[in-house]
GROMACS .gro file of N, CA, C and O in nm:
model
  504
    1UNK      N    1   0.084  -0.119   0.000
    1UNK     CA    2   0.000   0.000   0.000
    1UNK      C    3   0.088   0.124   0.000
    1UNK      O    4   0.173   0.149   0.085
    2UNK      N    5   0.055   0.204  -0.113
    2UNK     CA    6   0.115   0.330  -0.136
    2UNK      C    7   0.028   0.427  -0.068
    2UNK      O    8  -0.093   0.412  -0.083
    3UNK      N    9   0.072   0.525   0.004
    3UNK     CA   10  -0.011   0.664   0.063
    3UNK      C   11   0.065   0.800  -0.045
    3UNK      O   12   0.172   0.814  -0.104
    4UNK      N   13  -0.067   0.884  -0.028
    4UNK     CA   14   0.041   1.019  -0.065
    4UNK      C   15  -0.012   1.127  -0.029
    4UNK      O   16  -0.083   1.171  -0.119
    5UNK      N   17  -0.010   1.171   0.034
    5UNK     CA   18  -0.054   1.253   0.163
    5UNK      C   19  -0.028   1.456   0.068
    5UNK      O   20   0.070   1.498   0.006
    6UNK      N   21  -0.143   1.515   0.096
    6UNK     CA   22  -0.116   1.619   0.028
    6UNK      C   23  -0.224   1.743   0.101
    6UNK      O   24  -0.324   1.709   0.164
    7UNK      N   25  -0.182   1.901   0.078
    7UNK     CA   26  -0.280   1.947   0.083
    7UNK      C   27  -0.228   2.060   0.201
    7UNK      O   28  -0.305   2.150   0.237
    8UNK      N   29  -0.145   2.052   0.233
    8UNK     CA   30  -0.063   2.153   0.345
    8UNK      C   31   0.000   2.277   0.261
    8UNK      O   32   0.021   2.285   0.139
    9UNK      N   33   0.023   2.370   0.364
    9UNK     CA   34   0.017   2.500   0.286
    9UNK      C   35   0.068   2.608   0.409
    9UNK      O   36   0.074   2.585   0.529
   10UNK      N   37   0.094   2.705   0.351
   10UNK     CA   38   0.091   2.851   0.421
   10UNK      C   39  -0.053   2.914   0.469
   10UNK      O   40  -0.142   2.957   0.397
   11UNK      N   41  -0.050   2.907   0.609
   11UNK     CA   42  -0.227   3.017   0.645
   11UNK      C   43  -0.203   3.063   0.794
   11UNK      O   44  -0.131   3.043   0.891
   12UNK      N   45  -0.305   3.135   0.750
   12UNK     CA   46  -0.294   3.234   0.900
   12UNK      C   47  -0.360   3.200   0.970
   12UNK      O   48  -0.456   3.131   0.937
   13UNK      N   49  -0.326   3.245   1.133
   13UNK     CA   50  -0.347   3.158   1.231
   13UNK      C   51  -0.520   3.201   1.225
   13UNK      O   52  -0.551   3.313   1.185
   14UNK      N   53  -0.621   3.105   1.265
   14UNK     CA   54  -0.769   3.124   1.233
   14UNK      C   55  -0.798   3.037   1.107
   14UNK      O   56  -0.909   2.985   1.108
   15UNK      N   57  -0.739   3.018   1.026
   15UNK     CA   58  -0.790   2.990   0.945
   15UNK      C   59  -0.787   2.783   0.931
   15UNK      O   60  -0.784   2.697   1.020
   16UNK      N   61  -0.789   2.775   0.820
   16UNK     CA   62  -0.804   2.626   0.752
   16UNK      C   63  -0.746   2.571   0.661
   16UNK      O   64  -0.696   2.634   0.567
   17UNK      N   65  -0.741   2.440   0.672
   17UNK     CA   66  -0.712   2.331   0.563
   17UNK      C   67  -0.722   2.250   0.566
   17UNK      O   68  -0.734   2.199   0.678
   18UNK      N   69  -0.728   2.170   0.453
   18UNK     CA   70  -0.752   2.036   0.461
   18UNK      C   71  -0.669   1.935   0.356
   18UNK      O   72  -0.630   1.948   0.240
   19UNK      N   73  -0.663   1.843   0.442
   19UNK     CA   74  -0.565   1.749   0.378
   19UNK      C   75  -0.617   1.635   0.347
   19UNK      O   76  -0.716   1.586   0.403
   20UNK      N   77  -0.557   1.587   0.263
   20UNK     CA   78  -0.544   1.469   0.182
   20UNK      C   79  -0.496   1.342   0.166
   20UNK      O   80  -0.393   1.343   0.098
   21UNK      N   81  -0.535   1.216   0.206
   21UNK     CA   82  -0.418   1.129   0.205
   21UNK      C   83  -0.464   1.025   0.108
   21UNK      O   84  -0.578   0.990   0.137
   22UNK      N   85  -0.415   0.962  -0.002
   22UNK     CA   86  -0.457   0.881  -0.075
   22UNK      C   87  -0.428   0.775  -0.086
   22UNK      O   88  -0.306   0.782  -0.079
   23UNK      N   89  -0.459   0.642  -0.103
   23UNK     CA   90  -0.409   0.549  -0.130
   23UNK      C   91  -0.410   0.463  -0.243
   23UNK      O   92  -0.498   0.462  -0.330
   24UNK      N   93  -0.288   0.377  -0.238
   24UNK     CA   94  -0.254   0.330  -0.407
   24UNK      C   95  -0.381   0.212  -0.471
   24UNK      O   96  -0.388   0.174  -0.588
   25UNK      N   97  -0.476   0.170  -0.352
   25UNK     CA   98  -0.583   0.090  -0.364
   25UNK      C   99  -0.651   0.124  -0.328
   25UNK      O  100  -0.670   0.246  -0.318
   26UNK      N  101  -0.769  -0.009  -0.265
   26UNK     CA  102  -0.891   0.006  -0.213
   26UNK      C  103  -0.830   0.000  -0.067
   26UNK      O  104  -0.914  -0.043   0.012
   27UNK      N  105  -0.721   0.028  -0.014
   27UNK     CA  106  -0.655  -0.021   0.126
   27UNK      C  107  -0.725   0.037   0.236
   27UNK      O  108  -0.686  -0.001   0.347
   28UNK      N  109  -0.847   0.143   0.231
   28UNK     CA  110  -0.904   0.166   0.339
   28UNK      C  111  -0.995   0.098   0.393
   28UNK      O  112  -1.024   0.088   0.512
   29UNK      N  113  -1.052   0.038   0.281
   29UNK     CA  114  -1.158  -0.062   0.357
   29UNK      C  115  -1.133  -0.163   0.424
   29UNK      O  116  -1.225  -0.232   0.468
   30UNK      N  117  -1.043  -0.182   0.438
   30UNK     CA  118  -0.994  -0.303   0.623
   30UNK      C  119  -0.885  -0.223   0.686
   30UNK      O  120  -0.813  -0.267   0.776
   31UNK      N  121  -0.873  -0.078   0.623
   31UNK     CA  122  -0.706  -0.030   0.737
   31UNK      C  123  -0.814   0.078   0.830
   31UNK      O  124  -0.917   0.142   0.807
   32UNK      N  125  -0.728   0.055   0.936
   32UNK     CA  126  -0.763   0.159   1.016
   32UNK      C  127  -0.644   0.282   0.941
   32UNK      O  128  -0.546   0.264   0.868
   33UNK      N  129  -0.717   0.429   1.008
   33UNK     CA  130  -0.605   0.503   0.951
   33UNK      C  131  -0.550   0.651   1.048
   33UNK      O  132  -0.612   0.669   1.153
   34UNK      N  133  -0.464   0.728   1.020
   34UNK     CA  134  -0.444   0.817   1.135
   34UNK      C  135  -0.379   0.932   1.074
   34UNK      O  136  -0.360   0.890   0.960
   35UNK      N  137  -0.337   1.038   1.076
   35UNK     CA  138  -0.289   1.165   1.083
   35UNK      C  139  -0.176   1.156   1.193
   35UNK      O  140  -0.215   1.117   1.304
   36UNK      N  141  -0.028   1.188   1.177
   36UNK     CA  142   0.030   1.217   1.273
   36UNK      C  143   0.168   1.358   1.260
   36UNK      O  144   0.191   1.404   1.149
   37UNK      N  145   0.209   1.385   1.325
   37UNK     CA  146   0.252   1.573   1.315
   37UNK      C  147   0.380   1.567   1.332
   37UNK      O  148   0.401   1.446   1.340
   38UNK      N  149   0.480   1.620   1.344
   38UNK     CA  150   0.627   1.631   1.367
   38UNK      C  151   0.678   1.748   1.325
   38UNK      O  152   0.687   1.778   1.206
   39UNK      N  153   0.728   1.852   1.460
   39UNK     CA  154   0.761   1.962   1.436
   39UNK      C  155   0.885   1.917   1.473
   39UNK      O  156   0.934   1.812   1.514
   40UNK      N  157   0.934   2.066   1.437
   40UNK     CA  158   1.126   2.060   1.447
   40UNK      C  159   1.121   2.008   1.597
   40UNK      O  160   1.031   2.025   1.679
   41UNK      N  161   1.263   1.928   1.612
   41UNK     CA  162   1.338   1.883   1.741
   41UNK      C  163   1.201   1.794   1.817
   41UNK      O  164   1.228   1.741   1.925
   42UNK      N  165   1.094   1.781   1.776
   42UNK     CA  166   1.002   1.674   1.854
   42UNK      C  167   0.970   1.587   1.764
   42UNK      O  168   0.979   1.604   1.642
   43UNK      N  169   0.908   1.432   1.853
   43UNK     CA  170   0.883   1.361   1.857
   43UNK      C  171   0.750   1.364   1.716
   43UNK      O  172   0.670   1.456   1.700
   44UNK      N  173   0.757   1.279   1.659
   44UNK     CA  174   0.592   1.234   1.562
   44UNK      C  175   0.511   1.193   1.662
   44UNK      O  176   0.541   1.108   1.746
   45UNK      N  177   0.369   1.276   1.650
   45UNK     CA  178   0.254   1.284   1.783
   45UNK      C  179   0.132   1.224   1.622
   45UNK      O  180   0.110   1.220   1.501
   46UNK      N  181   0.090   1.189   1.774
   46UNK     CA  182  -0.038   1.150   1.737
   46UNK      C  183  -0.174   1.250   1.713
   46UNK      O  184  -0.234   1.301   1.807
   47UNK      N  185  -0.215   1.268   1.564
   47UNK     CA  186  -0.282   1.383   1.554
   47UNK      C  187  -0.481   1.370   1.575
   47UNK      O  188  -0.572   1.434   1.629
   48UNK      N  189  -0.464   1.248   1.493
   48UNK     CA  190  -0.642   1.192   1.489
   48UNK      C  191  -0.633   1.077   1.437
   48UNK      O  192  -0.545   1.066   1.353
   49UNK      N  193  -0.716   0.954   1.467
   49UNK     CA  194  -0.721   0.805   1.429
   49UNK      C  195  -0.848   0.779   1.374
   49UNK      O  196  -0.912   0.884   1.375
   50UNK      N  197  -0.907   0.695   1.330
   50UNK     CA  198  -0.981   0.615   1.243
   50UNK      C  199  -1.007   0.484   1.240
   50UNK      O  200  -0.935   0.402   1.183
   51UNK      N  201  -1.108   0.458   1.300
   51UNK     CA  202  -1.146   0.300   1.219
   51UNK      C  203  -1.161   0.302   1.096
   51UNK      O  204  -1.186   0.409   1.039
   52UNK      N  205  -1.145   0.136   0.997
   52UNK     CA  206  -1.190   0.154   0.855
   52UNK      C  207  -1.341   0.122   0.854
   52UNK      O  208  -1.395   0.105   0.745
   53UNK      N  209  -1.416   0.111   0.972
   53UNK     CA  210  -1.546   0.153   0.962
   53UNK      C  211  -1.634   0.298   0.971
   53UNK      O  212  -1.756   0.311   0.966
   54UNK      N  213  -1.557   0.375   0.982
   54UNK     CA  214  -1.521   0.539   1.053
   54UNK      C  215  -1.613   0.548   1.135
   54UNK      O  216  -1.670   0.657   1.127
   55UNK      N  217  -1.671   0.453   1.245
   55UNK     CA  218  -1.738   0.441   1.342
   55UNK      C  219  -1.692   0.525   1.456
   55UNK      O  220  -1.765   0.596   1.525
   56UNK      N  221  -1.557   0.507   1.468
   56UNK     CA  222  -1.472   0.500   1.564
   56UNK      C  223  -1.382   0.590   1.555
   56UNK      O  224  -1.319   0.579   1.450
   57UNK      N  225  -1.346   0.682   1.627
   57UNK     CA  226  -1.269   0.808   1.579
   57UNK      C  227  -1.141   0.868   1.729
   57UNK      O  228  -1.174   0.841   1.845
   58UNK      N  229  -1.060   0.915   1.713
   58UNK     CA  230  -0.985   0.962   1.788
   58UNK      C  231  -0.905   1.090   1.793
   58UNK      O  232  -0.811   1.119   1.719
   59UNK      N  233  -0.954   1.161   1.889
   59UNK     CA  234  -0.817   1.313   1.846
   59UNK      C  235  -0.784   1.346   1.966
   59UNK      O  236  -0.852   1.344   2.069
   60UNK      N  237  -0.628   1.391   1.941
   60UNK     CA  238  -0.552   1.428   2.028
   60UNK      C  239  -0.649   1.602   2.097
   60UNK      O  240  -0.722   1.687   2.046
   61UNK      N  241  -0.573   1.570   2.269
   61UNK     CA  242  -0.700   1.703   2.278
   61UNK      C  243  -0.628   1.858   2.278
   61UNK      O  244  -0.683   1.951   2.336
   62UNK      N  245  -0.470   1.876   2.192
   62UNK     CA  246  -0.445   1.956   2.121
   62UNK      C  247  -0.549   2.024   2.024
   62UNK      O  248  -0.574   2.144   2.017
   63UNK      N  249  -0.615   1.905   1.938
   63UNK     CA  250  -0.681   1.940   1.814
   63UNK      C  251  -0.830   1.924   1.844
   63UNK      O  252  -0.906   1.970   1.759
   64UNK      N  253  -0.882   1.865   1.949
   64UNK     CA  254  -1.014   1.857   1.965
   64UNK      C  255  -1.105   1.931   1.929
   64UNK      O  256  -1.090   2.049   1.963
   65UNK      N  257  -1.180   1.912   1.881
   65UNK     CA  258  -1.304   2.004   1.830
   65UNK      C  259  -1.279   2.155   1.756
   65UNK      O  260  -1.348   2.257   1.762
   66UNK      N  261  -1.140   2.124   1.677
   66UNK     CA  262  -1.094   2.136   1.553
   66UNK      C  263  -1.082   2.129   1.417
   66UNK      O  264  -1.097   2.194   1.314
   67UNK      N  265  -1.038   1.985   1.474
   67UNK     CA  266  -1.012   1.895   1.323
   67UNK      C  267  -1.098   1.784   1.347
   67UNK      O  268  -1.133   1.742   1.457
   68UNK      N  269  -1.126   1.744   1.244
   68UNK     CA  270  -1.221   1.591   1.219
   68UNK      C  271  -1.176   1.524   1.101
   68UNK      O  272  -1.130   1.596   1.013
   69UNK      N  273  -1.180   1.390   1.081
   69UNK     CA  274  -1.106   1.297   1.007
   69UNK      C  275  -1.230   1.262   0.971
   69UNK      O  276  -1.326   1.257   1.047
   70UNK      N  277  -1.229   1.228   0.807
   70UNK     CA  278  -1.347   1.122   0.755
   70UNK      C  279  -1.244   1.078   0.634
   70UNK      O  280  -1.129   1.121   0.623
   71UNK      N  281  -1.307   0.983   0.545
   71UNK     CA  282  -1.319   0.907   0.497
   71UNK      C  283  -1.369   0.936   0.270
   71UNK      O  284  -1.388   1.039   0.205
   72UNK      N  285  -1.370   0.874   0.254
   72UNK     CA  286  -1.414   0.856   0.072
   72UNK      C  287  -1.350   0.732  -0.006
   72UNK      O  288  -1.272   0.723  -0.101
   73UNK      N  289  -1.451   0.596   0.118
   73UNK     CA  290  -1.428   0.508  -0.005
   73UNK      C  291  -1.367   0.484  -0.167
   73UNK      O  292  -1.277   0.412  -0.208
   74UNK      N  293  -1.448   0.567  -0.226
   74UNK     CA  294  -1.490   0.571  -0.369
   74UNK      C  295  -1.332   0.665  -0.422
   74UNK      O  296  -1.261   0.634  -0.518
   75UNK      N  297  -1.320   0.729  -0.369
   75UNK     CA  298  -1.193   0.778  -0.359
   75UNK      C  299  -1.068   0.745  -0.320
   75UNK      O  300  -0.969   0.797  -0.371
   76UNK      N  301  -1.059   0.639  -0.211
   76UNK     CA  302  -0.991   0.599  -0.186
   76UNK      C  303  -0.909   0.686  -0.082
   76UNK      O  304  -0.790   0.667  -0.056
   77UNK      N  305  -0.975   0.768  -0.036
   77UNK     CA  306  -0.890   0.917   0.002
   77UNK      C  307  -0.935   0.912   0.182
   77UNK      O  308  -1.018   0.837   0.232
   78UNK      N  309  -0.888   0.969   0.221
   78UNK     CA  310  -0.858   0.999   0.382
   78UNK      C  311  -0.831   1.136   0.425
   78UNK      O  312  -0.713   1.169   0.409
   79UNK      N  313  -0.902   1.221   0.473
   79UNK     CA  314  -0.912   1.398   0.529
   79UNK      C  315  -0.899   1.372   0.665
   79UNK      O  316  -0.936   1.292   0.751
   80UNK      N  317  -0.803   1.515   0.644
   80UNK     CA  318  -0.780   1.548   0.778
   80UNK      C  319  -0.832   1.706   0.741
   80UNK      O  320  -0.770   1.765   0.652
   81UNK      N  321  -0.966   1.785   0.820
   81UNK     CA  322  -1.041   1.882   0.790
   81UNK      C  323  -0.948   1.981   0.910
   81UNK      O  324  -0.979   1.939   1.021
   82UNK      N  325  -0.867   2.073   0.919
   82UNK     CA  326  -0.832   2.147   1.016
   82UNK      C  327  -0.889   2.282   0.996
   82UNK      O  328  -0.879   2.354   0.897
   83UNK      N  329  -0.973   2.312   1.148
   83UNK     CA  330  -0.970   2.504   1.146
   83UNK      C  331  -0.893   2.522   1.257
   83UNK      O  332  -0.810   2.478   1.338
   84UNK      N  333  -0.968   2.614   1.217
   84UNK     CA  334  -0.904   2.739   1.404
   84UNK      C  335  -0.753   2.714   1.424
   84UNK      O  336  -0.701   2.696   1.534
   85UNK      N  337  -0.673   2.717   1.276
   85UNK     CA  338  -0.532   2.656   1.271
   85UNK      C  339  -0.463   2.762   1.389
   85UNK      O  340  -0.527   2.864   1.419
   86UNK      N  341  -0.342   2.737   1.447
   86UNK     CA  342  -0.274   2.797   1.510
   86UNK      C  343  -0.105   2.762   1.541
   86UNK      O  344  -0.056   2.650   1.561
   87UNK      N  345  -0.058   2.852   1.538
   87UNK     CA  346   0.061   2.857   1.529
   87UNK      C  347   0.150   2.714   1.572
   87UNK      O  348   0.244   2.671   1.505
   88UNK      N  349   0.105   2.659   1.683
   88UNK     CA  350   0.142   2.526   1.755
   88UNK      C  351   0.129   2.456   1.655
   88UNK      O  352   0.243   2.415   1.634
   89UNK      N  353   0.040   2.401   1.553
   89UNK     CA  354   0.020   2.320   1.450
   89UNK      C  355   0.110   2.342   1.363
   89UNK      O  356   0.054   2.330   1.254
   90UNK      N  357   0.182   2.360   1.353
   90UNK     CA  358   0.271   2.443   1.228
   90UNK      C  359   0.378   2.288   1.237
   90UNK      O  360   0.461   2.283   1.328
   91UNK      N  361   0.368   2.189   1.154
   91UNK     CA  362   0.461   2.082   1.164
   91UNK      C  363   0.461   2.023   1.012
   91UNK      O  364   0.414   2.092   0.922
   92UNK      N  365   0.518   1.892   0.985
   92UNK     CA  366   0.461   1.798   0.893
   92UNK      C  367   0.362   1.753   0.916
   92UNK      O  368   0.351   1.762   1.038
   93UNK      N  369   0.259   1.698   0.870
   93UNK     CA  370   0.194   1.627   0.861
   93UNK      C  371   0.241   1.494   0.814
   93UNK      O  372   0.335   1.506   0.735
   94UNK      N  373   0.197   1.347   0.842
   94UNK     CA  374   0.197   1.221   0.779
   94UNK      C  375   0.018   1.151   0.819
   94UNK      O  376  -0.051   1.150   0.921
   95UNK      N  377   0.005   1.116   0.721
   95UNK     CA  378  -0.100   1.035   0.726
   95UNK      C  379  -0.034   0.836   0.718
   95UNK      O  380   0.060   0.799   0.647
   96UNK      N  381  -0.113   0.751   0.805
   96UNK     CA  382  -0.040   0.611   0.785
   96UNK      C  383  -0.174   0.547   0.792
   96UNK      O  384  -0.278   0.613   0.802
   97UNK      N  385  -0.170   0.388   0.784
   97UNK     CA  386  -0.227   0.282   0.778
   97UNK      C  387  -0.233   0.174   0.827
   97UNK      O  388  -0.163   0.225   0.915
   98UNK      N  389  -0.244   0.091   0.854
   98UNK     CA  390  -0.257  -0.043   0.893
   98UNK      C  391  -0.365  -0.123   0.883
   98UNK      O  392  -0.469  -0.067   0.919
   99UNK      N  393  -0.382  -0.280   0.831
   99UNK     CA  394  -0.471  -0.376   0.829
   99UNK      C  395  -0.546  -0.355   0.985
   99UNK      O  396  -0.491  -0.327   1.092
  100UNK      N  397  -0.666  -0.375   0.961
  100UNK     CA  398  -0.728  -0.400   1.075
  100UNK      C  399  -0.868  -0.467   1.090
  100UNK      O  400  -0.978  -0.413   1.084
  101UNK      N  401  -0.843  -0.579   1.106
  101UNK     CA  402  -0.994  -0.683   1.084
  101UNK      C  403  -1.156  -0.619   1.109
  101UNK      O  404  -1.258  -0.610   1.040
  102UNK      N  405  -1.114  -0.580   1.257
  102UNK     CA  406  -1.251  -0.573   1.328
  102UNK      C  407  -1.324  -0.470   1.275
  102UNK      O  408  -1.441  -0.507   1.262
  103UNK      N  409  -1.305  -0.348   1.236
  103UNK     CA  410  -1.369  -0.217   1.159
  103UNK      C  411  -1.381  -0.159   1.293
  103UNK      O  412  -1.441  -0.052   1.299
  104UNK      N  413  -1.337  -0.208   1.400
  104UNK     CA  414  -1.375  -0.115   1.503
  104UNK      C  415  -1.258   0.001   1.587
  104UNK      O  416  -1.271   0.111   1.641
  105UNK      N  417  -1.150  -0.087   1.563
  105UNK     CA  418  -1.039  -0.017   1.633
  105UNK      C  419  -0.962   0.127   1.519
  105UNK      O  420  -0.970   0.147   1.397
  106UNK      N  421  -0.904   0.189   1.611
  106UNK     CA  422  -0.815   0.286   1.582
  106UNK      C  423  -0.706   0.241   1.685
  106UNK      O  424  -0.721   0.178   1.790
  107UNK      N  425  -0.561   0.304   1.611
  107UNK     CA  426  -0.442   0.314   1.707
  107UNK      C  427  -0.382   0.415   1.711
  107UNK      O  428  -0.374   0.462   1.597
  108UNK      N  429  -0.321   0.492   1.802
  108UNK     CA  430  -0.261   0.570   1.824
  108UNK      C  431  -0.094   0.606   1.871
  108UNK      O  432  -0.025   0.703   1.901
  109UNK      N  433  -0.084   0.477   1.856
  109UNK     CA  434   0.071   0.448   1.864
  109UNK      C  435   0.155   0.449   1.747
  109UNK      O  436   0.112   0.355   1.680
  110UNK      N  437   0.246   0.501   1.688
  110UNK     CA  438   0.320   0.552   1.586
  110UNK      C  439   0.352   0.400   1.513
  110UNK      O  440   0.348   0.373   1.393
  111UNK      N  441   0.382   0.315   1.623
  111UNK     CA  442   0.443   0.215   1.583
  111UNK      C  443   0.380   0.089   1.556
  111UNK      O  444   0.426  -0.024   1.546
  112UNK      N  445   0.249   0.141   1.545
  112UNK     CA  446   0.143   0.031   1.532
  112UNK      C  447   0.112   0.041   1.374
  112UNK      O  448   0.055  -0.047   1.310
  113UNK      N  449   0.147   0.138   1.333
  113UNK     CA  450   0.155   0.145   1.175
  113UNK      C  451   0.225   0.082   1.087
  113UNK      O  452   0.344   0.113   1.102
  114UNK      N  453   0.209   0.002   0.994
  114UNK     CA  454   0.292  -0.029   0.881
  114UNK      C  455   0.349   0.058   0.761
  114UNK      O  456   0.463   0.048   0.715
  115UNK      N  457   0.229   0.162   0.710
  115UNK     CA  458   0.227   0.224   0.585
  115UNK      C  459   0.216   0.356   0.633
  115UNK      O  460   0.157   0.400   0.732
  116UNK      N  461   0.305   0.427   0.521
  116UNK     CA  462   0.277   0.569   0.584
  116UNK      C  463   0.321   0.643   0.453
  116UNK      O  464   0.385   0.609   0.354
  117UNK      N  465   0.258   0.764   0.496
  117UNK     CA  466   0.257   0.870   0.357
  117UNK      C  467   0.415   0.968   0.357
  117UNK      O  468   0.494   0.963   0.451
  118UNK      N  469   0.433   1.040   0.252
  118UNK     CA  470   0.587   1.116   0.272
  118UNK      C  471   0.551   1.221   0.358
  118UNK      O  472   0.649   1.262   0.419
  119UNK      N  473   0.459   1.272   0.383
  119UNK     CA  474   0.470   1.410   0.465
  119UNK      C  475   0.416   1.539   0.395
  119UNK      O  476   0.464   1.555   0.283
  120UNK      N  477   0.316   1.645   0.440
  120UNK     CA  478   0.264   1.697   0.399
  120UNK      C  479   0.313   1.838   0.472
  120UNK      O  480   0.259   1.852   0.581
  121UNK      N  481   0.402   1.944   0.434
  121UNK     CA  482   0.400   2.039   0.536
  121UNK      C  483   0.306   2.168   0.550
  121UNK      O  484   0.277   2.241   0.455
  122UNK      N  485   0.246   2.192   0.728
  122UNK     CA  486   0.147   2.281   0.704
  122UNK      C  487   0.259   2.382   0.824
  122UNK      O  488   0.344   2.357   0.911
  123UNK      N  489   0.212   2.468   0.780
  123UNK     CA  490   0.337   2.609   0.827
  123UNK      C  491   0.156   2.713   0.875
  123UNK      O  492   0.068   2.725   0.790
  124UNK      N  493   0.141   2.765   1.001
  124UNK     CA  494   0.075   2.830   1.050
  124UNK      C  495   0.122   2.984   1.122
  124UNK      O  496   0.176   2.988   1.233
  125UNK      N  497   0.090   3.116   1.037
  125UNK     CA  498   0.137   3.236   1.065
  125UNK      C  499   0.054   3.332   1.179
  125UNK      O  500  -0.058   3.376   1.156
  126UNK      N  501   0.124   3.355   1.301
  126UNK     CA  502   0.083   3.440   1.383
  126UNK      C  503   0.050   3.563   1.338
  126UNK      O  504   0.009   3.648   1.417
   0.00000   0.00000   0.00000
């Protein structure tokens, strides 16, 4: 499974974007999936998770009632919807993947991922 993660940009703090993560198949319909961030000198955090049933959802409470993650089968595609951007957000982005039977789980552990996208950078101006 190929990802390719897109859609990051220059914006001012208040504002929005939204990102993109695609995949080289139908790989969402059994992967769970996630968004994760990496600014200079830190760690890759955990941004928002996904079941591949999108029943099931997870966000860091940095981004809470922010950003929301859905889905496009038919597309094959994976959003990450961000407002109320702010300067703290200002990192890479990666979107990743993993098989996941049940349709119910999400993970939030970096390392629970197999597949992952190159990186999307979103830069947020005070």
């Amino acid at each position: 499974v190929q990802l390719q993660a897109s859609g990051g940009g220059l914006v001012q703090a208040g504002g929005s974007l939204r990102l993109s993560c695609v995949a080289s198949r139908r790989a969402f319909s059994n992967h769970a999936v996630a968004w994760f961030r990496q600014a200079p000198g830190k760690e890759r955090e955990i941004v928002a998770a996904r079941s591949w049933s999108g029943r099931n959802t997870y966000f860091a409470d940095t981004v809470k009632g922010r950003f929301t993650i859905s889905g496009d089968g038919t597309k094959n595609t994976v959003y990450l919807q961000m407002n109320s951007l702010k300067p703290e957000d200002t990192a890479v982005y990666y979107c990743a993947a993993r098989h996941d039977v049940s349709g119910r789980r999400y993970y939030t552990d970096r390392m629970e991922y197999s597949y992952w996208g190159q990186g999307t950078q979103v830069t947020v101006s005070s």
